[in-house]
Amino acid sequence: TLIIKDEIFISFRTEVEKCKKFIIAKSKIKDLLKFDTIYKSTECGNNTQAGTMQPYSVNGNKGILFTLSNPFALLKDETYLAQDDSSIFGKIHFLNLDNFEIQTFAKGFRNHQGLYADDQCILSTDHGPQGGDEINNIKLGKNYGWPIASYGEPYEKNEMKNYKFPVLLKSHENNNFEEPVFSFLPSIAISRIIKIPDEFSNIWKDNFLVAT
């Protein structure tokens, strides 16, 4: 959910004939439950996550940044949609609230759980595979590496014949991807990220909290 002035936005998934699609709808708060769909994906995923939303502006256009996870199961079934520019999955998108068109803001993500955005920075939290949960500093047009680079390794590595570390590239920067601000090894099951107001404490300035 996201509230902007007098409107509430919700993102969710719906399933029709075993096809999970992503939807964003909005309603005036005073007319709660009278929701209109403002975005509905045409692409399906077998494990589509509903995503996180934050208000944002691009080139003076007001809108919403929203995350859409990679519809993964296991790495052995990976479809590389997060790197496919024709796919909506594994991306952060910008939804223009004037015309309800979307554009890809950044790509190369596995399973977003948190998103923070203001005029100074955009931060996201992303589940890695076994190991490699990430905090990323999001920049327009950048690629964050999944499923090519990750500091984690496949959950199913014990099932893989002739498994040899590493299956996934470790350095992001050396392979033309953006390095995480921080990567958790082992994973912490990372979730929401929030900014702590500067007035909260004299010793906490420009600080964030991450949930797990």
Short mmCIF file of C-alpha atoms in Angstrom, two decimals:
data_model
loop_
_atom_site.label_atom_id
_atom_site.label_comp_id
_atom_site.label_asym_id
_atom_site.label_seq_id
_atom_site.Cartn_x
_atom_site.Cartn_y
_atom_site.Cartn_z
CA THR A 1 0.00 0.00 0.00
CA LEU A 2 1.00 3.63 -0.59
CA ILE A 3 -0.75 6.88 0.35
CA ILE A 4 -0.14 10.06 -1.68
CA LYS A 5 -2.17 13.04 -0.48
CA ASP A 6 -5.84 11.99 -0.69
CA GLU A 7 -5.32 8.75 -2.63
CA ILE A 8 -4.37 5.22 -1.63
CA PHE A 9 -2.57 2.84 -4.01
CA ILE A 10 -2.35 -0.93 -3.67
CA SER A 11 -0.27 -3.45 -5.58
CA PHE A 12 -1.21 -7.10 -5.69
CA ARG A 13 -1.24 -10.15 -7.89
CA THR A 14 -4.16 -11.97 -9.40
CA GLU A 15 -4.31 -15.41 -10.97
CA VAL A 16 -6.33 -16.32 -14.02
CA GLU A 17 -5.91 -19.77 -15.57
CA LYS A 18 -2.67 -20.35 -13.61
CA CYS A 19 -1.27 -17.05 -14.90
CA LYS A 20 -0.19 -14.66 -12.12
CA LYS A 21 -0.35 -11.01 -13.19
CA PHE A 22 0.69 -7.86 -11.34
CA ILE A 23 -1.80 -5.03 -10.74
CA ILE A 24 -1.71 -1.52 -9.26
CA ALA A 25 -5.04 0.08 -8.33
CA LYS A 26 -5.95 3.37 -6.66
CA SER A 27 -8.85 4.94 -4.82
CA LYS A 28 -9.69 8.27 -3.26
CA ILE A 29 -9.42 7.72 0.49
CA LYS A 30 -12.88 9.20 1.02
CA ASP A 31 -14.22 6.71 -1.54
CA LEU A 32 -12.36 3.73 -0.09
CA LEU A 33 -13.10 0.40 -1.80
CA LYS A 34 -13.91 2.12 -5.11
CA PHE A 35 -10.62 1.12 -6.72
CA ASP A 36 -9.66 1.66 -10.35
CA THR A 37 -6.90 -0.38 -11.99
CA ILE A 38 -4.16 1.93 -13.27
CA TYR A 39 -1.66 -0.73 -14.32
CA LYS A 40 -2.03 -4.42 -15.17
CA SER A 41 0.79 -6.51 -16.54
CA THR A 42 0.28 -8.51 -19.70
CA GLU A 43 3.15 -10.83 -18.79
CA CYS A 44 2.64 -13.79 -16.43
CA GLY A 45 4.89 -15.27 -13.77
CA ASN A 46 4.68 -18.47 -11.76
CA ASN A 47 5.74 -16.77 -8.52
CA THR A 48 5.06 -13.07 -9.11
CA GLN A 49 5.60 -10.93 -6.00
CA ALA A 50 3.32 -7.95 -5.44
CA GLY A 51 6.12 -5.41 -5.02
CA THR A 52 6.89 -2.27 -3.02
CA MET A 53 5.94 1.29 -4.03
CA GLN A 54 7.34 4.77 -3.32
CA PRO A 55 6.37 8.20 -4.70
CA TYR A 56 8.97 9.64 -7.07
CA SER A 57 9.40 12.10 -9.94
CA VAL A 58 11.35 11.60 -13.17
CA ASN A 59 12.11 14.65 -15.34
CA GLY A 60 9.37 16.59 -13.58
CA ASN A 61 6.79 13.82 -14.09
CA LYS A 62 5.17 12.69 -10.85
CA GLY A 63 4.69 8.99 -10.39
CA ILE A 64 5.48 5.84 -8.46
CA LEU A 65 8.55 3.66 -8.33
CA PHE A 66 7.58 0.03 -7.88
CA THR A 67 9.46 -3.24 -7.67
CA LEU A 68 8.61 -6.44 -9.51
CA SER A 69 10.51 -9.55 -8.52
CA ASN A 70 11.93 -12.23 -10.74
CA PRO A 71 9.38 -15.11 -10.92
CA PHE A 72 12.00 -17.59 -9.79
CA ALA A 73 11.73 -21.06 -8.35
CA LEU A 74 15.27 -22.37 -8.14
CA LEU A 75 18.41 -21.23 -9.90
CA LYS A 76 18.37 -24.33 -12.07
CA ASP A 77 15.05 -23.08 -13.49
CA GLU A 78 16.24 -19.49 -13.96
CA THR A 79 14.86 -17.82 -17.07
CA TYR A 80 17.05 -14.67 -17.03
CA LEU A 81 13.99 -12.41 -17.18
CA ALA A 82 15.72 -9.92 -14.87
CA GLN A 83 18.19 -9.25 -17.72
CA ASP A 84 15.59 -9.36 -20.51
CA ASP A 85 14.60 -5.83 -21.56
CA SER A 86 11.37 -7.16 -23.07
CA SER A 87 10.25 -8.56 -19.69
CA ILE A 88 8.80 -6.61 -16.75
CA PHE A 89 10.23 -9.02 -14.15
CA GLY A 90 13.30 -8.48 -11.98
CA LYS A 91 13.08 -4.71 -12.42
CA ILE A 92 12.28 -1.44 -10.69
CA HIS A 93 9.78 0.51 -12.80
CA PHE A 94 8.49 4.08 -12.87
CA LEU A 95 4.73 4.51 -13.34
CA ASN A 96 3.77 7.96 -14.68
CA LEU A 97 0.62 9.07 -12.85
CA ASP A 98 -0.45 11.36 -15.71
CA ASN A 99 -0.64 8.74 -18.45
CA PHE A 100 -0.14 5.49 -16.44
CA GLU A 101 2.70 4.40 -18.71
CA ILE A 102 5.69 2.60 -17.21
CA GLN A 103 9.40 2.70 -17.94
CA THR A 104 12.14 0.47 -16.58
CA PHE A 105 14.17 2.40 -14.02
CA ALA A 106 16.75 -0.30 -13.15
CA LYS A 107 17.13 -4.05 -13.67
CA GLY A 108 18.90 -7.16 -12.44
CA PHE A 109 17.01 -7.99 -9.22
CA ARG A 110 15.90 -11.28 -7.69
CA ASN A 111 13.28 -10.68 -4.98
CA HIS A 112 12.79 -7.12 -3.72
CA GLN A 113 11.46 -6.71 -0.21
CA GLY A 114 12.03 -3.03 0.53
CA LEU A 115 12.27 0.28 -1.32
CA TYR A 116 13.06 3.79 -0.08
CA ALA A 117 13.14 6.89 -2.27
CA ASP A 118 13.67 10.62 -1.75
CA ASP A 119 15.42 13.44 -3.59
CA GLN A 120 18.82 12.35 -2.24
CA CYS A 121 18.85 8.60 -2.92
CA ILE A 122 16.93 5.44 -3.73
CA LEU A 123 17.70 2.30 -1.72
CA SER A 124 16.30 -1.19 -2.23
CA THR A 125 16.66 -4.47 -0.38
CA ASP A 126 16.83 -7.69 -2.37
CA HIS A 127 16.86 -11.36 -1.38
CA GLY A 128 19.83 -13.23 -2.76
CA PRO A 129 19.85 -17.02 -3.11
CA GLN A 130 21.65 -18.87 -0.28
CA GLY A 131 23.67 -15.91 0.94
CA GLY A 132 23.91 -12.56 -0.80
CA ASP A 133 20.95 -10.53 0.51
CA GLU A 134 21.64 -7.02 -0.76
CA ILE A 135 21.13 -3.34 -0.05
CA ASN A 136 21.45 -1.48 -3.35
CA ASN A 137 21.86 2.20 -4.24
CA ILE A 138 19.50 2.53 -7.20
CA LYS A 139 20.45 4.66 -10.20
CA LEU A 140 18.43 5.20 -13.36
CA GLY A 141 19.40 2.78 -16.12
CA LYS A 142 21.79 0.68 -14.04
CA ASN A 143 22.05 -3.13 -13.94
CA TYR A 144 22.42 -4.92 -10.58
CA GLY A 145 23.48 -8.29 -11.87
CA TRP A 146 20.91 -10.97 -11.12
CA PRO A 147 21.03 -13.82 -12.14
CA ILE A 148 24.61 -13.50 -13.36
CA ALA A 149 26.34 -11.95 -10.34
CA SER A 150 25.54 -12.59 -6.67
CA TYR A 151 27.50 -13.12 -3.48
CA GLY A 152 25.19 -16.05 -2.75
CA GLU A 153 25.11 -19.52 -4.26
CA PRO A 154 22.26 -21.83 -5.38
CA TYR A 155 20.08 -23.40 -2.69
CA GLU A 156 20.13 -26.61 -4.72
CA LYS A 157 23.92 -26.84 -5.00
CA ASN A 158 23.92 -30.18 -3.15
CA GLU A 159 21.67 -31.58 -5.89
CA MET A 160 23.85 -30.34 -8.73
CA LYS A 161 26.25 -32.73 -10.42
CA ASN A 162 29.87 -31.65 -10.29
CA TYR A 163 29.00 -28.52 -8.30
CA LYS A 164 32.00 -26.25 -8.08
CA PHE A 165 32.12 -22.85 -6.40
CA PRO A 166 31.29 -20.33 -7.73
CA VAL A 167 28.27 -20.85 -9.96
CA LEU A 168 27.49 -17.13 -9.83
CA LEU A 169 30.00 -14.37 -10.57
CA LYS A 170 31.08 -12.63 -7.36
CA SER A 171 32.46 -9.27 -8.41
CA HIS A 172 29.68 -7.10 -9.79
CA GLU A 173 31.90 -4.19 -10.76
CA ASN A 174 34.38 -6.32 -12.73
CA ASN A 175 31.48 -7.70 -14.78
CA ASN A 176 29.84 -4.34 -15.59
CA PHE A 177 27.18 -4.49 -12.86
CA GLU A 178 26.52 -2.24 -9.88
CA GLU A 179 28.01 -3.41 -6.59
CA PRO A 180 25.65 -3.66 -3.61
CA VAL A 181 26.08 -1.08 -0.87
CA PHE A 182 26.17 -4.11 1.44
CA SER A 183 25.74 -7.84 1.00
CA PHE A 184 24.84 -10.13 3.90
CA LEU A 185 26.74 -13.43 4.14
CA PRO A 186 24.99 -15.49 5.35
CA SER A 187 21.57 -14.17 4.35
CA ILE A 188 19.39 -12.47 6.94
CA ALA A 189 16.01 -12.77 5.10
CA ILE A 190 16.11 -9.03 4.44
CA SER A 191 12.85 -7.11 4.22
CA ARG A 192 11.75 -3.48 4.63
CA ILE A 193 14.11 -0.49 4.74
CA ILE A 194 13.11 2.86 6.27
CA LYS A 195 14.88 6.17 6.94
CA ILE A 196 15.08 7.27 10.57
CA PRO A 197 14.00 10.93 10.97
CA ASP A 198 16.97 13.09 11.96
CA GLU A 199 15.03 14.39 14.98
CA PHE A 200 14.68 10.84 16.32
CA SER A 201 18.10 11.02 18.01
CA ASN A 202 21.01 13.44 18.22
CA ILE A 203 23.41 10.61 17.38
CA TRP A 204 21.43 9.15 14.47
CA LYS A 205 21.68 11.39 11.41
CA ASP A 206 21.12 10.06 7.88
CA ASN A 207 20.50 6.60 9.29
CA PHE A 208 18.35 3.76 8.00
CA LEU A 209 16.83 0.68 9.60
CA VAL A 210 16.57 -2.63 7.78
CA ALA A 211 14.17 -5.35 8.93
CA THR A 212 14.81 -9.08 8.73
#
